Structures are given as structure tokens and as C-alpha cells.
Amino acid sequence: LDEIAIPDAVTEILPSTFAYCKSLETVDLGNVNKIGRDAFFGCDSLIATDCDGIVVEEGNESLILGNLEDEEK
């Protein structure tokens, strides 16, 4: 699994949903407005492109924001 599009009916990604999906590169977040703790933990290939307006549970922000910062360099 290297790409996934979250259906528009889904508004929350639960904790650990995609944890350790090491080949996951892109996620279309659709209408997601909340990402649970460690939802993408261990997804070393993931590049997040748009997290505006999404509530990220404490402890998860470094994974998402860290990848965004790396992409901007």
C-alpha cells in the first residue's frame, strides 16, 4: 500500500490506523478533520501535503509537521 484516498464520509482517522505502513507515501485526507495519536507512526515514506484545519492529537504532530518541514527544504 503506497497511496490511499480517505473517503469523504470519513472525518477522523483513529489512533494507530496506519501505524508501520512503511510503504505509504501519499494520503488524500479528503474531509478528515482529526487525526488520532500515532495514526501514521512508523510511516517512514509518508509525505503530508495539506494538514490545514486538521486537529492532530498530542504526540502525533511531530511526525506530520516534521515531514512537512523536510519537504519545504
PDB file of C-alpha atoms in Angstrom:
ATOM      1  CA  LEU A   1       0.000   0.000   0.000  1.00  0.00           C
ATOM      2  CA  ASP A   2       1.691   3.209  -1.124  1.00  0.00           C
ATOM      3  CA  GLU A   3      -1.273   5.524  -1.672  1.00  0.00           C
ATOM      4  CA  ILE A   4      -4.693   5.924  -0.100  1.00  0.00           C
ATOM      5  CA  ALA A   5      -7.643   8.271  -0.572  1.00  0.00           C
ATOM      6  CA  ILE A   6      -9.761   8.620   2.535  1.00  0.00           C
ATOM      7  CA  PRO A   7     -13.470   8.622   1.549  1.00  0.00           C
ATOM      8  CA  ASP A   8     -15.248  11.955   2.033  1.00  0.00           C
ATOM      9  CA  ALA A   9     -17.611  10.403   4.604  1.00  0.00           C
ATOM     10  CA  VAL A  10     -14.637   9.808   6.941  1.00  0.00           C
ATOM     11  CA  THR A  11     -13.836  12.781   9.196  1.00  0.00           C
ATOM     12  CA  GLU A  12     -11.465  11.172  11.706  1.00  0.00           C
ATOM     13  CA  ILE A  13      -8.513   8.821  11.461  1.00  0.00           C
ATOM     14  CA  LEU A  14      -8.373   6.760  14.637  1.00  0.00           C
ATOM     15  CA  PRO A  15      -5.182   6.162  16.650  1.00  0.00           C
ATOM     16  CA  SER A  16      -2.683   3.764  15.056  1.00  0.00           C
ATOM     17  CA  THR A  17      -4.825   3.270  11.923  1.00  0.00           C
ATOM     18  CA  PHE A  18      -1.877   3.261   9.511  1.00  0.00           C
ATOM     19  CA  ALA A  19       0.938   2.648  12.007  1.00  0.00           C
ATOM     20  CA  TYR A  20       4.004   0.967  10.486  1.00  0.00           C
ATOM     21  CA  CYS A  21       2.670   1.096   6.936  1.00  0.00           C
ATOM     22  CA  LYS A  22       6.230   1.729   5.790  1.00  0.00           C
ATOM     23  CA  SER A  23       5.478   1.918   2.050  1.00  0.00           C
ATOM     24  CA  LEU A  24       2.695   4.522   2.413  1.00  0.00           C
ATOM     25  CA  GLU A  25       3.805   7.636   0.512  1.00  0.00           C
ATOM     26  CA  THR A  26       0.686   9.723  -0.060  1.00  0.00           C
ATOM     27  CA  VAL A  27      -2.630  10.169   1.667  1.00  0.00           C
ATOM     28  CA  ASP A  28      -5.542  12.187   0.314  1.00  0.00           C
ATOM     29  CA  LEU A  29      -7.166  13.263   3.567  1.00  0.00           C
ATOM     30  CA  GLY A  30     -10.492  14.228   1.971  1.00  0.00           C
ATOM     31  CA  ASN A  31     -12.748  15.613   4.724  1.00  0.00           C
ATOM     32  CA  VAL A  32     -10.633  14.408   7.651  1.00  0.00           C
ATOM     33  CA  ASN A  33     -10.573  16.996  10.430  1.00  0.00           C
ATOM     34  CA  LYS A  34      -8.964  14.960  13.204  1.00  0.00           C
ATOM     35  CA  ILE A  35      -6.002  12.571  13.258  1.00  0.00           C
ATOM     36  CA  GLY A  36      -5.603  10.256  16.250  1.00  0.00           C
ATOM     37  CA  ARG A  37      -2.377   9.678  18.127  1.00  0.00           C
ATOM     38  CA  ASP A  38       0.158   7.575  16.239  1.00  0.00           C
ATOM     39  CA  ALA A  39      -2.196   7.213  13.253  1.00  0.00           C
ATOM     40  CA  PHE A  40       0.816   7.394  10.931  1.00  0.00           C
ATOM     41  CA  PHE A  41       3.546   6.306  13.347  1.00  0.00           C
ATOM     42  CA  GLY A  42       6.341   4.445  11.583  1.00  0.00           C
ATOM     43  CA  CYS A  43       5.203   5.517   8.101  1.00  0.00           C
ATOM     44  CA  ASP A  44       8.730   6.442   7.085  1.00  0.00           C
ATOM     45  CA  SER A  45       7.880   7.105   3.414  1.00  0.00           C
ATOM     46  CA  LEU A  46       4.882   9.361   4.082  1.00  0.00           C
ATOM     47  CA  ILE A  47       4.899  12.908   2.762  1.00  0.00           C
ATOM     48  CA  ALA A  48       1.985  15.004   4.037  1.00  0.00           C
ATOM     49  CA  THR A  49       0.926  17.790   1.705  1.00  0.00           C
ATOM     50  CA  ASP A  50      -2.058  19.502   3.337  1.00  0.00           C
ATOM     51  CA  CYS A  51      -2.887  19.425   7.027  1.00  0.00           C
ATOM     52  CA  ASP A  52      -4.616  22.811   7.267  1.00  0.00           C
ATOM     53  CA  GLY A  53      -7.572  22.775   9.633  1.00  0.00           C
ATOM     54  CA  ILE A  54      -6.864  19.287  10.962  1.00  0.00           C
ATOM     55  CA  VAL A  55      -6.714  18.651  14.696  1.00  0.00           C
ATOM     56  CA  VAL A  56      -3.721  16.456  15.457  1.00  0.00           C
ATOM     57  CA  GLU A  57      -3.767  14.705  18.821  1.00  0.00           C
ATOM     58  CA  GLU A  58      -0.810  15.457  21.089  1.00  0.00           C
ATOM     59  CA  GLY A  59       2.180  13.263  20.366  1.00  0.00           C
ATOM     60  CA  ASN A  60       1.380  12.930  16.661  1.00  0.00           C
ATOM     61  CA  GLU A  61       2.243  16.425  15.474  1.00  0.00           C
ATOM     62  CA  SER A  62       5.982  15.863  15.193  1.00  0.00           C
ATOM     63  CA  LEU A  63       5.522  13.115  12.604  1.00  0.00           C
ATOM     64  CA  ILE A  64       3.264  15.199  10.385  1.00  0.00           C
ATOM     65  CA  LEU A  65       4.890  18.594  10.849  1.00  0.00           C
ATOM     66  CA  GLY A  66       8.374  17.086  10.712  1.00  0.00           C
ATOM     67  CA  ASN A  67       7.695  15.625   7.279  1.00  0.00           C
ATOM     68  CA  LEU A  68       6.271  18.921   6.065  1.00  0.00           C
ATOM     69  CA  GLU A  69       9.358  20.777   7.226  1.00  0.00           C
ATOM     70  CA  ASP A  70      11.620  18.277   5.436  1.00  0.00           C
ATOM     71  CA  GLU A  71       9.636  18.703   2.213  1.00  0.00           C
ATOM     72  CA  GLU A  72       9.978  22.507   2.304  1.00  0.00           C
ATOM     73  CA  LYS A  73      13.796  22.413   2.492  1.00  0.00           C
TER      74      LYS A  73
END
